[in-house]
Structures are given as C-alpha cells and as structure tokens.
Amino acid sequence: MKRAMLSLRLTPIRGEAQPVRLGHERVSIGRHPDNTICIIDDRASRFHCVVTPDGKGGYTVRDLKSRNGTKVNDIKIEEVPLQAGDVLRIGQHEFLVEKDEPDGPSEAFAESVEALDESRGDMPAQKDSEGFQNWAAELLDILDWLPPKVSQPEPVSIIDAGGKASDALASSSAGPGGVRLLLQVASKSRATDIHLEPKGDRFHVRVRVDGQMVHIVDMPNRVGELIYGLVKTACQMKTAARDAVQEGHFSSRFPDRRVEYRVSFTPSVHGQKLVLRVLDHRGVPESLASLGLAGYMTERIQRVCDQDHGLLLVCGPTGSGKTTTLYNALRTIDRTTRNVVTIEDPVEYQLDNVTQIPADDSKGNTFSNLLRSVLRQDPDVILVGEIRDEETARTAMQAAMTGHLVFTTVHAKDTIAAVFRLLDLKVEPYLVANSLDLVLAQRLVRQLCEHCKRPVTVSPGTATRLGRYLSGKTTIYSATGCARCLKTGYRGRRGIFELLDFNDELRDVVLREPTIVAMKKIIEQGLFTTLAQFGWRLIAEGVTTIDEVDRVAGHG
C-alpha cells in the first residue's frame, strides 16, 4: 500500500513553531494569528512572508514587505524558489526546507504502517481514519530515523498498576497502536516525559528530550481519547472522570528492561492533559568516574566518601542530576559494613543494602521529622534528598559534626550561593563553617549530535572570552539539526561542575563576615573552575556549544 506524501515540508530548527507540510495551499508566516504559521517574535512582521506553489510542482517564497526582511540561506530576498536543503529565516526563527521522507521508511516499518492503516479500530469516519494513518506513519518515520538503526521497533508490553501483565498493546488498532508507538519513541529518543494535550480540534503530542520539549505529532481527537482510555485502564483509574485531577502509574516491559511511568491527568480548557513521566534507568551513570567530573574533583569527593563524618552538599536546579551524583557517591561506600539510610521525595532508584525512606508531608513524614528519627537508628551515612527549611539544615549539619557522613542537596545557582542559602535559612555561621567539607554545583548541558554538528571558525570575541580554555583551537562546532536528533542539533547530555573545597581560610571568612568578594579572594588562590569555565572546555573539545553553556550556566 503506497502512502501519498507531500514533497516538501518546513521544519523549525530555531524558535518555537510547528513543522508544516507544503501542499496546494499558500503558507503564510508572521505574528498575526491569521497566518498559517503564527510565530511569537518581535523581529518579525505581522504578515512577514508567504510560501506558494509555483504551478510547476515546486514552491516559491515571497517577502511581504516585512520590516526586517526574509532571508534564504542568509541572503535577503524578495521572491525566490525554494529547494530542499534551503534555510528560511524570519526574525529569530529558522525553518529547514526538506524533502518529506527522502529515503522512505524501512520495509519492516512500511509493513507496520500498512497493518495500522488496515486496522481502523473504533475510528468512526474516513476523516479520522486518514488522520490515524498520517500520525502513525509520522511516528514510524521517527522510529526509523532515531539511532540505533534496527529492522523493526522494540516489542513492548504493558504491566498495569496491580502488577498484572497485559497483551493490550498487541493490537494494531488506534488506542493500543498509539500507546505502543509513543512508548517506543520515548525509549529510542531517551525522553523523560511524554505530553498529550487536547487542543479542541486535535491532540498535540510532545516529548521532553535532553531537558527540552520537542513536538512529535498531532493526533485526531478520537485517537487521543482511545489512548487516554487505555492509559487510565492500565493505571486502574476511573475512565469516566474527564474533569478531575488523576494520578497513577503503570509499567512496560521491553526486551532488556522494565520501565516505570508516573501518570498525571490535569484538567485544561479542552479536556484533560496527560503527562507520562518516564523512569528509564538505562544509560544513567553508575559510578563517580562516569559522571564526567574533572580528575581532581573525583579524587576529592572520593576522599570525603572514605571519611566517617563530614558533609557533601550538591546544589543546582531541579533536573540537574543532583540525586544521580549523590547515588554514585553512595555506591563508593561499603554498604555491607556501614548503615546507610536515605530520606527522599520520592524514592526513584533502588540501591542494595540501603534503607530508603520516602518523605510524605501529608502524613507528617517531613524531611526534618524523618531525619531526627533516622539519627536514633544508629546510621553511619545519611542521604537527605533536599534541605528545604531551617530545621532540616541545622539537624543535618549537627549530624555531620557528631560522627555521621551526610550527603544532601539545596537549590542554589552555584557553590558560593549555596553557602549563603544556608545562612539565609538562619543556620548559625559556626555550623556552616565547621560542618561543610565540599560544595558541588552542577548543570546538564546537551551534547552536539555527531551526525549533523558543523564546524565554525572561532571569532576574535569568542577567542578572547574562552581564553586558555580554548586550548589554541581555531574551530569549534555549532548545532544544525537532523532526523537522528529530532531536529534539535543535540543528542544526549553531560554534566558541568563547580567544586568548592572548604578550607580553613574559607571557614574563617564564614565565621567573621561572609561576603561574596571575600570568599572569591580565597577561592581564586586555589584550584577552582566555575560552571561556565568547565563548559568552555567542553566547547573546545567539540562536545557542546557556547549557546548551550550560556543557557545553563550564564555568561561566566
């Protein structure tokens, strides 16, 4: 069965927009909502440009006398033909003109599409059936492009909230077929979240990959409703509750592992929005050496882990990998001869020979209450998931001073800010000065896609800014975007780090009159690398880009 596909499409590679197939209708672009592609961009005009069929099977783009002009391949134009490979720029937005499926899907995927096309399930009308064919084909194309290249997608089955295996995904009808394809896309793209949001005339589907939201496909309403019904059944929820907040969980079985999903339904204007949090432990670092720390950082953290008392404080925003770092620190400890206890909210990873306690404020099991209880359990090592209040901070620091090794986290932008965060919580300066051993700040930066990254010459300004961290390089790399990285230009993430070693001089500053200037004077005398400087090294190595380091660590 042949699928009729349009020859060209506009795929956004910079800016917030959705991909659009070019057909027989004109495609207008601008800030006004009446445009086919409505963009939010102060540099664009209300009606900026238009792409129209040229009557010969091709397309032309025409500038609509916009204030900043329309560019094709960085050349300002009035009207020119478009070809595959051209880059169309409107303000800060860029669109790649590409063939729609230049190589076509593999034979196995084509057969899967045909099976999905023929199994229309509960689709009530021809219009919905065609929609089902289109979105299924798009998801199969994504699976075909994402590495590693395979002859067919990974088989996947459902395990419901009660732990009972189900063969619901074996069907090729719309609901099971949709859930199966979404879980397979999330697996191959290593997504952490799947978002399905009703928009009135369709369901908008996105995934969070490497910390960024990526549009995947739009689904007909009927398909979205069938997917909702299957997910609610797997979570053992009430399927009739359409305007309620609902939470649950289920699992899936892949050939080599089991993946957990946290499910959240929340009411929105057009119905419930569904978010699946994907808890896939594949590819998570499992040792200090695999975190990507500098050599001296790994050595210093290991020394603290070998002590019988002290405090390792990790800081950064939500989703920066703090818990993963602390878990890898715990893995270096002999957990058979030492009593290791963790207090977390929630417990997401299981560790052997560790007592893991979930915090639950609704039951009175707060971090501070649980920490006081744990101290009566003869612990050697304590991991406190997060310092949120004065009592937790003070208790953790007192524990570190009385013969316990304490690992914990706090929300702060860098190591110096973490120290002042503890002081802002009204913890006595002498506790902060005497309990802290190490403060580690971290972020996650996206790594460039090896398939599409392109070299660029280092500008004089960039060379001056990066200085010695550039290591004499004259070329760095920038992101482009291809099908293998979902058009983002990046695939995978790695950490950048900043380690503050608390020495006697720093303790004196904290005890006397702590200021940022006074602390920096002491820090600069020793071995210290800021988050931005750590990222600059990765830029010189061709791992990431200046824009990415600036986004997560600031301009340094």
PDB file of N, CA, C and O in Angstrom, residues 338-343 354-357 369-382 404:
ATOM      1  N   ARG A 338      28.601  -0.634  56.746  1.00  0.00           N
ATOM      2  CA  ARG A 338      28.116   0.650  57.245  1.00  0.00           C
ATOM      3  C   ARG A 338      26.601   0.727  57.057  1.00  0.00           C
ATOM      4  O   ARG A 338      26.064   0.221  56.077  1.00  0.00           O
ATOM      5  N   ASN A 339      25.942   1.339  58.017  1.00  0.00           N
ATOM      6  CA  ASN A 339      24.491   1.500  57.969  1.00  0.00           C
ATOM      7  C   ASN A 339      24.165   2.759  57.178  1.00  0.00           C
ATOM      8  O   ASN A 339      24.397   3.875  57.640  1.00  0.00           O
ATOM      9  N   VAL A 340      23.622   2.574  55.966  1.00  0.00           N
ATOM     10  CA  VAL A 340      23.333   3.694  55.070  1.00  0.00           C
ATOM     11  C   VAL A 340      21.822   3.880  54.984  1.00  0.00           C
ATOM     12  O   VAL A 340      21.075   2.935  54.697  1.00  0.00           O
ATOM     13  N   VAL A 341      21.352   5.119  55.228  1.00  0.00           N
ATOM     14  CA  VAL A 341      19.925   5.432  55.209  1.00  0.00           C
ATOM     15  C   VAL A 341      19.703   6.650  54.315  1.00  0.00           C
ATOM     16  O   VAL A 341      20.470   7.617  54.355  1.00  0.00           O
ATOM     17  N   THR A 342      18.664   6.614  53.497  1.00  0.00           N
ATOM     18  CA  THR A 342      18.311   7.769  52.673  1.00  0.00           C
ATOM     19  C   THR A 342      16.899   8.228  52.993  1.00  0.00           C
ATOM     20  O   THR A 342      16.032   7.419  53.325  1.00  0.00           O
ATOM     21  N   ILE A 343      16.674   9.537  52.876  1.00  0.00           N
ATOM     22  CA  ILE A 343      15.349  10.136  53.008  1.00  0.00           C
ATOM     23  C   ILE A 343      15.102  10.905  51.722  1.00  0.00           C
ATOM     24  O   ILE A 343      15.812  11.870  51.418  1.00  0.00           O
ATOM     25  N   VAL A 354      20.747  -0.586  51.333  1.00  0.00           N
ATOM     26  CA  VAL A 354      20.462   0.784  51.765  1.00  0.00           C
ATOM     27  C   VAL A 354      19.010   0.842  52.225  1.00  0.00           C
ATOM     28  O   VAL A 354      18.112   0.324  51.552  1.00  0.00           O
ATOM     29  N   THR A 355      18.768   1.461  53.374  1.00  0.00           N
ATOM     30  CA  THR A 355      17.400   1.696  53.844  1.00  0.00           C
ATOM     31  C   THR A 355      16.912   3.007  53.241  1.00  0.00           C
ATOM     32  O   THR A 355      17.445   4.073  53.541  1.00  0.00           O
ATOM     33  N   GLN A 356      15.913   2.928  52.369  1.00  0.00           N
ATOM     34  CA  GLN A 356      15.412   4.108  51.673  1.00  0.00           C
ATOM     35  C   GLN A 356      14.015   4.457  52.186  1.00  0.00           C
ATOM     36  O   GLN A 356      13.097   3.636  52.146  1.00  0.00           O
ATOM     37  N   ILE A 357      13.879   5.683  52.665  1.00  0.00           N
ATOM     38  CA  ILE A 357      12.644   6.130  53.316  1.00  0.00           C
ATOM     39  C   ILE A 357      12.019   7.244  52.486  1.00  0.00           C
ATOM     40  O   ILE A 357      12.673   8.258  52.218  1.00  0.00           O
ATOM     41  N   ASN A 369      11.424  15.708  60.361  1.00  0.00           N
ATOM     42  CA  ASN A 369      10.946  14.679  61.293  1.00  0.00           C
ATOM     43  C   ASN A 369      11.627  13.344  61.050  1.00  0.00           C
ATOM     44  O   ASN A 369      12.043  12.653  61.993  1.00  0.00           O
ATOM     45  N   LEU A 370      11.734  12.965  59.767  1.00  0.00           N
ATOM     46  CA  LEU A 370      12.367  11.685  59.447  1.00  0.00           C
ATOM     47  C   LEU A 370      13.849  11.692  59.802  1.00  0.00           C
ATOM     48  O   LEU A 370      14.395  10.680  60.252  1.00  0.00           O
ATOM     49  N   LEU A 371      14.512  12.838  59.596  1.00  0.00           N
ATOM     50  CA  LEU A 371      15.942  12.913  59.907  1.00  0.00           C
ATOM     51  C   LEU A 371      16.184  12.731  61.391  1.00  0.00           C
ATOM     52  O   LEU A 371      17.117  12.010  61.797  1.00  0.00           O
ATOM     53  N   ARG A 372      15.356  13.339  62.228  1.00  0.00           N
ATOM     54  CA  ARG A 372      15.502  13.151  63.676  1.00  0.00           C
ATOM     55  C   ARG A 372      15.291  11.683  64.044  1.00  0.00           C
ATOM     56  O   ARG A 372      15.997  11.131  64.901  1.00  0.00           O
ATOM     57  N   SER A 373      14.312  11.036  63.399  1.00  0.00           N
ATOM     58  CA  SER A 373      14.059   9.619  63.674  1.00  0.00           C
ATOM     59  C   SER A 373      15.216   8.748  63.216  1.00  0.00           C
ATOM     60  O   SER A 373      15.640   7.818  63.919  1.00  0.00           O
ATOM     61  N   VAL A 374      15.766   9.042  62.047  1.00  0.00           N
ATOM     62  CA  VAL A 374      16.873   8.248  61.497  1.00  0.00           C
ATOM     63  C   VAL A 374      18.098   8.328  62.398  1.00  0.00           C
ATOM     64  O   VAL A 374      18.835   7.346  62.557  1.00  0.00           O
ATOM     65  N   LEU A 375      18.334   9.473  63.012  1.00  0.00           N
ATOM     66  CA  LEU A 375      19.501   9.630  63.882  1.00  0.00           C
ATOM     67  C   LEU A 375      19.432   8.724  65.106  1.00  0.00           C
ATOM     68  O   LEU A 375      20.451   8.479  65.762  1.00  0.00           O
ATOM     69  N   ARG A 376      18.244   8.229  65.397  1.00  0.00           N
ATOM     70  CA  ARG A 376      18.097   7.266  66.504  1.00  0.00           C
ATOM     71  C   ARG A 376      18.225   5.823  66.013  1.00  0.00           C
ATOM     72  O   ARG A 376      18.051   4.888  66.791  1.00  0.00           O
ATOM     73  N   GLN A 377      18.513   5.641  64.699  1.00  0.00           N
ATOM     74  CA  GLN A 377      18.625   4.310  64.107  1.00  0.00           C
ATOM     75  C   GLN A 377      20.077   3.888  63.897  1.00  0.00           C
ATOM     76  O   GLN A 377      20.366   2.993  63.118  1.00  0.00           O
ATOM     77  N   ASP A 378      21.000   4.543  64.583  1.00  0.00           N
ATOM     78  CA  ASP A 378      22.430   4.218  64.517  1.00  0.00           C
ATOM     79  C   ASP A 378      22.956   4.247  63.085  1.00  0.00           C
ATOM     80  O   ASP A 378      23.550   3.284  62.594  1.00  0.00           O
ATOM     81  N   PRO A 379      22.776   5.379  62.349  1.00  0.00           N
ATOM     82  CA  PRO A 379      23.262   5.426  60.961  1.00  0.00           C
ATOM     83  C   PRO A 379      24.743   5.791  60.893  1.00  0.00           C
ATOM     84  O   PRO A 379      25.283   6.463  61.780  1.00  0.00           O
ATOM     85  N   ASP A 380      25.406   5.345  59.869  1.00  0.00           N
ATOM     86  CA  ASP A 380      26.770   5.794  59.567  1.00  0.00           C
ATOM     87  C   ASP A 380      26.755   6.845  58.460  1.00  0.00           C
ATOM     88  O   ASP A 380      27.510   7.811  58.505  1.00  0.00           O
ATOM     89  N   VAL A 381      25.910   6.604  57.458  1.00  0.00           N
ATOM     90  CA  VAL A 381      25.808   7.510  56.305  1.00  0.00           C
ATOM     91  C   VAL A 381      24.340   7.859  56.092  1.00  0.00           C
ATOM     92  O   VAL A 381      23.479   6.975  56.091  1.00  0.00           O
ATOM     93  N   ILE A 382      24.067   9.153  55.919  1.00  0.00           N
ATOM     94  CA  ILE A 382      22.690   9.618  55.716  1.00  0.00           C
ATOM     95  C   ILE A 382      22.631  10.459  54.446  1.00  0.00           C
ATOM     96  O   ILE A 382      23.429  11.371  54.256  1.00  0.00           O
ATOM     97  N   HIS A 404      28.693  11.524  61.720  1.00  0.00           N
ATOM     98  CA  HIS A 404      27.937  10.938  60.612  1.00  0.00           C
ATOM     99  C   HIS A 404      28.412  11.552  59.295  1.00  0.00           C
ATOM    100  O   HIS A 404      28.778  12.727  59.248  1.00  0.00           O
TER     101      HIS A 404
END
